[in-house]
Short mmCIF file of C-alpha atoms in Angstrom, two decimals:
data_model
loop_
_atom_site.label_atom_id
_atom_site.label_comp_id
_atom_site.label_asym_id
_atom_site.label_seq_id
_atom_site.Cartn_x
_atom_site.Cartn_y
_atom_site.Cartn_z
CA MET J 1 32.09 0.47 55.85
CA SER J 2 30.86 -0.46 59.34
CA PHE J 3 28.22 -2.84 57.97
CA SER J 4 29.47 -6.03 56.38
CA LEU J 5 27.81 -6.90 53.07
CA PHE J 6 28.15 -10.62 53.83
CA GLN J 7 28.00 -12.52 57.10
CA ARG J 8 27.84 -16.14 58.16
CA PRO J 9 28.98 -18.41 61.00
CA GLY J 10 32.12 -20.49 60.80
CA THR J 11 34.45 -22.68 62.78
CA ILE J 12 36.79 -21.31 65.45
CA VAL J 13 40.06 -23.19 66.08
CA PHE J 14 42.03 -23.02 69.33
CA LEU J 15 45.60 -24.29 69.75
CA ASP J 16 47.23 -24.57 73.17
CA ASP J 17 49.65 -27.08 74.68
CA ASP J 18 47.73 -27.02 77.99
CA PRO J 19 44.92 -29.63 77.87
CA ASP J 20 43.31 -28.25 81.02
CA TYR J 21 43.02 -24.82 79.41
CA LEU J 22 41.44 -26.31 76.31
CA GLU J 23 39.00 -28.32 78.42
CA MET J 24 38.04 -25.12 80.18
CA LEU J 25 37.41 -23.44 76.83
CA ALA J 26 35.22 -26.35 75.74
CA LEU J 27 32.99 -25.65 78.73
CA VAL J 28 32.80 -21.84 78.67
CA LEU J 29 32.72 -20.92 74.99
CA PRO J 30 29.24 -20.17 73.58
CA ARG J 31 27.38 -23.32 72.59
CA HIS J 32 26.34 -21.82 69.26
CA TRP J 33 29.99 -21.69 68.15
CA HIS J 34 31.52 -24.58 66.25
CA VAL J 35 34.86 -25.08 67.98
CA LYS J 36 37.90 -27.28 67.27
CA LEU J 37 40.48 -27.66 70.06
CA PHE J 38 44.05 -28.69 69.19
CA LEU J 39 46.85 -29.67 71.54
CA ARG J 40 49.63 -30.04 68.95
CA PRO J 41 50.73 -27.40 66.40
CA ASN J 42 51.25 -29.89 63.56
CA ASP J 43 47.71 -31.25 63.90
CA CYS J 44 46.31 -27.73 63.82
CA ILE J 45 48.47 -26.76 60.82
CA ASN J 46 47.49 -29.88 58.89
CA TYR J 47 43.81 -29.23 59.59
CA LEU J 48 43.87 -25.62 58.41
CA GLN J 49 46.13 -26.28 55.42
CA GLN J 50 43.36 -28.44 53.95
CA GLU J 51 40.94 -25.51 53.80
CA PRO J 52 42.17 -23.04 51.12
CA PRO J 53 40.79 -25.05 48.15
CA PHE J 54 37.38 -25.14 49.87
CA TRP J 55 37.54 -21.38 50.50
CA GLU J 56 38.31 -20.89 46.80
CA ALA J 57 35.43 -23.15 45.77
CA ASP J 58 33.03 -21.30 48.03
CA ALA J 59 34.07 -17.91 46.65
CA TRP J 60 33.67 -19.28 43.12
CA ASN J 61 30.15 -20.51 43.96
CA GLN J 62 29.21 -17.05 45.20
CA GLN J 63 30.75 -15.37 42.16
CA GLN J 64 28.69 -17.67 39.95
CA LEU J 65 25.50 -16.34 41.57
CA VAL J 66 26.49 -12.78 40.66
CA ASP J 67 27.52 -13.80 37.13
CA HIS J 68 24.16 -15.51 36.60
CA TRP J 69 22.42 -12.37 37.91
CA ARG J 70 24.22 -10.34 35.24
CA GLU J 71 22.73 -12.77 32.73
CA GLY J 72 19.24 -12.04 34.04
CA LYS J 73 18.71 -14.65 36.77
CA PRO J 74 17.22 -13.19 40.01
CA LEU J 75 19.60 -13.14 42.97
CA ILE J 76 17.24 -13.99 45.84
CA PRO J 77 16.26 -17.52 44.73
CA GLN J 78 19.88 -18.20 43.82
CA ALA J 79 21.02 -17.19 47.31
CA LEU J 80 18.35 -19.39 48.92
CA ALA J 81 19.48 -22.34 46.79
CA TYR J 82 23.11 -21.69 47.77
CA TRP J 83 22.19 -21.73 51.47
CA SER J 84 20.25 -24.94 51.00
CA LYS J 85 22.91 -26.81 49.05
CA TYR J 86 26.30 -25.80 50.48
CA THR J 87 25.81 -26.62 54.15
CA GLU J 88 29.49 -27.36 54.74
CA ARG J 89 30.28 -23.66 54.33
CA HIS J 90 29.92 -23.47 58.12
CA ALA J 91 32.88 -25.85 58.53
CA LEU J 92 35.32 -23.31 57.07
CA THR J 93 37.44 -21.86 59.88
CA ARG J 94 36.95 -18.15 60.37
CA ILE J 95 39.36 -17.63 63.30
CA CYS J 96 42.43 -19.39 64.70
CA VAL J 97 43.43 -18.59 68.31
CA VAL J 98 46.97 -19.74 69.13
CA ASP J 99 49.01 -19.72 72.32
CA TYR J 100 52.40 -18.11 71.79
CA SER J 101 54.40 -20.11 74.35
CA MET J 102 54.52 -23.72 73.20
CA PRO J 103 57.60 -25.95 73.46
CA ALA J 104 57.80 -27.51 70.00
CA MET J 105 56.73 -24.50 67.92
CA ASP J 106 55.64 -21.10 69.16
CA GLY J 107 52.38 -19.47 68.09
CA LEU J 108 53.89 -17.14 65.50
CA GLN J 109 55.82 -19.99 63.90
CA THR J 110 52.59 -21.95 63.73
CA LEU J 111 50.69 -19.10 62.09
CA ALA J 112 53.54 -18.52 59.65
CA GLU J 113 52.90 -22.02 58.26
CA LEU J 114 49.35 -21.00 57.28
CA VAL J 115 50.40 -19.06 54.19
CA ASP J 116 47.21 -19.47 52.12
CA TRP J 117 44.68 -19.85 54.92
CA PRO J 118 42.51 -16.68 54.81
CA GLY J 119 41.02 -16.52 58.31
CA SER J 120 41.67 -14.17 61.24
CA ARG J 121 44.53 -14.86 63.67
CA VAL J 122 44.59 -14.24 67.42
CA LEU J 123 47.69 -14.72 69.60
CA LEU J 124 47.50 -15.53 73.32
CA THR J 125 50.55 -14.28 75.16
CA GLY J 126 52.19 -14.31 78.54
CA GLN J 127 53.35 -11.09 80.18
CA ALA J 128 56.89 -11.53 78.90
CA ASP J 129 55.69 -11.95 75.29
CA GLU J 130 53.72 -8.70 74.98
CA GLN J 131 56.31 -6.83 72.93
CA ILE J 132 56.56 -9.75 70.53
CA ALA J 133 52.78 -9.65 70.10
CA VAL J 134 52.77 -5.88 69.55
CA SER J 135 55.43 -6.24 66.87
CA ALA J 136 53.51 -9.09 65.18
CA PHE J 137 50.31 -7.02 65.20
CA ASN J 138 52.07 -3.98 63.71
CA ARG J 139 53.52 -6.16 60.94
CA GLY J 140 50.08 -7.55 60.11
CA LEU J 141 50.95 -11.10 61.18
CA ILE J 142 48.03 -11.29 63.61
CA ASP J 143 44.65 -9.55 63.89
CA GLN J 144 44.54 -9.38 67.70
CA PHE J 145 46.52 -10.45 70.74
CA ILE J 146 45.29 -11.12 74.26
CA ALA J 147 47.39 -11.50 77.40
CA LYS J 148 46.56 -14.73 79.20
CA GLN J 149 46.91 -12.97 82.54
CA THR J 150 44.03 -10.63 81.62
CA PRO J 151 41.36 -10.73 84.34
CA ASP J 152 38.38 -12.81 83.20
CA ILE J 153 40.34 -14.07 80.20
CA SER J 154 37.49 -16.25 78.92
CA HIS J 155 35.15 -13.24 78.71
CA ARG J 156 37.84 -11.17 76.96
CA LEU J 157 38.51 -14.00 74.53
CA ILE J 158 34.82 -14.42 73.69
CA GLU J 159 34.53 -10.68 73.05
CA ALA J 160 37.55 -10.69 70.74
CA VAL J 161 36.35 -13.68 68.74
CA GLN J 162 32.84 -12.24 68.46
CA HIS J 163 34.28 -8.98 67.15
CA LEU J 164 36.25 -10.82 64.47
CA LEU J 165 33.25 -12.96 63.52
CA LEU J 166 31.28 -9.78 62.79
CA ALA J 167 34.11 -8.02 60.96
CA PRO J 168 33.66 -7.45 57.21
CA ASP J 169 35.25 -10.00 54.91
CA PRO J 170 36.90 -8.02 52.06
CA ARG J 171 36.75 -10.83 49.51
CA HIS J 172 33.09 -11.67 50.01
CA ALA J 173 32.22 -7.98 50.21
CA GLN J 174 33.85 -7.41 46.83
CA ILE J 175 31.70 -10.13 45.25
CA TRP J 176 28.41 -8.75 46.58
CA ARG J 177 29.29 -5.07 46.19
CA ALA J 178 29.21 -5.69 42.45
CA THR J 179 25.41 -5.99 42.68
CA LEU J 180 25.06 -2.49 44.18
CA THR J 181 24.68 0.76 42.30
CA PRO J 182 27.04 3.61 43.23
CA GLU J 183 24.11 5.32 44.97
CA GLN J 184 23.27 2.23 47.02
CA ASN J 185 26.89 1.75 47.95
CA ALA J 186 27.14 5.37 49.08
CA LEU J 187 24.05 5.00 51.27
CA LEU J 188 25.49 1.93 53.00
CA ARG J 189 28.73 3.79 53.68
CA VAL J 190 26.96 6.45 55.76
CA PRO J 191 28.16 5.65 59.33
CA SER J 192 24.74 5.93 60.99
CA VAL J 193 23.18 3.71 58.30
CA GLY J 194 25.90 1.10 58.77
CA ARG J 195 25.46 1.10 62.53
CA ASP J 196 21.68 0.74 62.33
CA LEU J 197 21.88 -2.07 59.79
CA ALA J 198 24.58 -3.92 61.73
CA ASP J 199 22.51 -3.69 64.91
CA PHE J 200 19.38 -4.89 63.11
CA ALA J 201 21.10 -7.78 61.34
CA ASN J 202 23.13 -9.07 64.27
CA LYS J 203 20.06 -9.27 66.50
CA ARG J 204 18.05 -11.32 64.00
CA TRP J 205 20.27 -13.40 61.76
CA VAL J 206 23.32 -15.64 61.87
CA GLU J 207 23.79 -15.30 58.12
CA TYR J 208 22.91 -12.62 55.63
CA LEU J 209 23.92 -10.94 52.40
CA VAL J 210 23.25 -7.51 50.92
CA ILE J 211 22.13 -7.21 47.30
CA GLY J 212 21.20 -4.31 45.09
CA ASP J 213 18.59 -5.87 42.81
CA PRO J 214 16.21 -5.62 44.54
CA PHE J 215 17.87 -3.47 47.20
CA GLY J 216 17.87 -5.10 50.61
CA VAL J 217 19.31 -7.67 52.98
CA LEU J 218 18.42 -11.36 52.83
CA GLY J 219 18.96 -12.94 56.24
CA MET J 220 18.55 -16.35 57.85
CA ASP J 221 18.38 -17.13 61.56
CA ALA J 222 19.96 -20.20 63.18
CA ALA J 223 16.76 -22.24 62.75
CA GLY J 224 16.62 -21.56 59.02
CA HIS J 225 13.86 -18.93 58.97
CA VAL J 226 14.54 -16.41 56.22
CA SER J 227 13.42 -12.80 56.07
CA TRP J 228 13.97 -9.89 53.73
CA LEU J 229 14.83 -6.40 54.90
CA GLN J 230 13.70 -4.26 52.00
CA LEU J 231 15.68 -1.03 51.69
CA GLU J 232 14.15 1.96 49.97
CA PRO J 233 15.73 5.39 49.51
CA THR J 234 13.10 8.03 50.17
CA GLY J 235 13.65 9.34 46.65
CA GLY J 236 12.29 6.07 45.28
CA LEU J 237 8.98 6.04 47.14
CA ARG J 238 6.93 7.46 44.27
CA ASP J 239 8.30 4.84 41.88
CA LEU J 240 7.44 2.13 44.42
CA ALA J 241 3.92 3.55 44.71
CA GLU J 242 3.55 3.37 40.94
CA LEU J 243 4.51 -0.31 41.04
CA ALA J 244 1.97 -0.85 43.79
CA GLU J 245 -0.73 0.97 41.84
CA ALA J 246 -0.11 -1.34 38.88
CA GLU J 247 -0.77 -4.23 41.26
CA GLY J 248 -4.17 -2.79 42.15
CA ILE J 249 -3.26 -1.50 45.62
CA GLY J 250 -5.86 0.88 47.08
CA ALA J 251 -5.51 4.64 47.44
CA ALA J 252 -4.93 4.68 51.21
CA ALA J 253 -2.12 2.13 50.97
CA LEU J 254 -0.57 4.02 48.05
CA GLU J 255 -0.48 7.16 50.18
CA ASP J 256 1.19 5.20 52.99
CA ILE J 257 3.91 4.21 50.53
CA ARG J 258 4.37 7.73 49.15
CA GLN J 259 4.67 9.11 52.68
CA GLY J 260 7.15 6.43 53.73
CA ARG J 261 4.86 4.89 56.32
CA LYS J 262 4.83 1.46 54.65
CA LEU J 263 6.78 -0.48 52.02
CA ILE J 264 5.48 -3.19 49.72
CA ASP J 265 7.28 -6.44 48.83
CA ILE J 266 6.46 -6.51 45.10
CA GLU J 267 10.11 -6.98 44.02
CA LEU J 268 10.67 -9.80 46.52
CA ARG J 269 7.62 -11.67 45.24
CA GLN J 270 8.62 -11.09 41.63
CA ALA J 271 12.10 -12.48 42.31
CA LEU J 272 10.64 -15.57 43.98
CA GLY J 273 7.94 -16.06 41.36
CA HIS J 274 5.46 -15.92 44.24
CA GLY J 275 1.96 -15.28 42.95
CA ALA J 276 0.23 -14.31 46.19
CA PRO J 277 -0.94 -10.71 46.68
CA PRO J 278 1.85 -8.35 47.78
CA GLU J 279 2.24 -7.46 51.45
CA LEU J 280 2.63 -4.02 53.00
CA ASN J 281 4.60 -3.67 56.24
CA PRO J 282 5.49 -0.68 58.42
CA ALA J 283 8.58 1.24 57.34
CA PHE J 284 11.24 2.60 59.70
CA ALA J 285 14.11 5.00 59.23
CA ILE J 286 17.65 3.67 58.90
CA GLY J 287 20.38 6.14 59.80
CA ARG J 288 20.08 9.65 61.12
CA ASP J 289 19.33 11.61 57.96
CA ALA J 290 16.05 9.78 57.12
CA HIS J 291 17.08 9.21 53.49
CA LEU J 292 16.78 5.42 53.77
CA LEU J 293 13.80 3.35 54.92
CA GLY J 294 13.49 -0.33 55.69
CA ALA J 295 10.66 -2.83 56.16
CA LEU J 296 10.95 -6.47 57.17
CA PHE J 297 9.15 -9.24 55.27
CA THR J 298 9.05 -12.98 55.95
CA VAL J 299 10.13 -15.21 53.07
CA PRO J 300 7.54 -18.00 52.70
CA ALA J 301 8.76 -21.30 54.13
CA ARG J 302 8.44 -23.17 50.86
CA TYR J 303 11.23 -21.05 49.36
CA CYS J 304 13.55 -21.47 52.38
CA PRO J 305 16.20 -24.13 53.02
CA ASP J 306 15.16 -27.29 54.84
CA PRO J 307 15.52 -26.64 58.61
CA ALA J 308 17.90 -29.61 58.68
CA ASN J 309 20.24 -27.51 56.51
CA SER J 310 20.09 -24.50 58.84
CA TYR J 311 23.06 -23.55 60.99
CA SER J 312 21.45 -25.16 64.05
CA GLY J 313 20.75 -28.30 62.06
CA TRP J 314 24.33 -28.46 60.80
CA LEU J 315 25.73 -27.77 64.28
CA ALA J 316 23.66 -30.59 65.79
CA ARG J 317 25.30 -33.05 63.38
CA GLN J 318 28.85 -32.17 64.46
CA GLU J 319 30.80 -34.21 66.99
CA ARG J 320 30.86 -32.95 70.55
CA ARG J 321 33.68 -30.68 71.64
CA ARG J 322 36.86 -32.49 72.60
CA VAL J 323 40.56 -31.83 72.75
CA ILE J 324 42.28 -33.28 69.68
CA ASP J 325 45.49 -34.87 70.96
#
């Protein structure tokens, strides 16, 4: 599946025995990344070895949301409460970038110590180390390798890390896929649908999750504004129009729904317990075959996390970038 069912920011760790190189990274890496810079392998290993229990706790918290949904509790307000409460989820390290050539312990030896740490691994190599990196990649010991002599190495490194940040996380995907019907799952696996959704989500949100009840994507931007991308298979438009008719929606708007020109946010408002009149917004096709429509709705601010608990708010509370020596 080209579209990840679950996405969020995280910490990126860099390990290199060259302090000048790390200082350069501190300056050029995107400011919206949370970065930790280590000079010594043991410090880096000790830092990452503390994380697996927190990864397990976070996965358990997410699984609890799905379990409560099975018991009849709506998913959307649960997800909003999770985002509001567990702000330290952003501290979990998503990617570790390690220099291969270090005197005390090489990069592969360092990564080998991280047995239970679940993040992605990138190896920086010199020209003489390329075959070692290729072998490590083929054995699944690393996710990517980058030659340090690559022209514009900082740009190449940023691209590689960004790619890994957007890559699907199998464990989280498994948790949230359980909320999807087989039909919904099949729709999301259509390549053109996945590409359109990934493009839409990555332009608007730093964090999102896909759910099946109701069917859509709940996303939050860096400032903490939450929106709902309602997804509607074209085969379900008449049922949606019937729901709208029960809400007293007029004939012209009902025809817009039946024809796929607009969608209505009845299920979102029901999940939130929001008593205001439902909203209709323009629908647009997702994917090439026109079997899936989407419409974007703003989640009212009173249901959203405090802006202080947004990713930008959390990032502003972290210490400034420095080389840990």
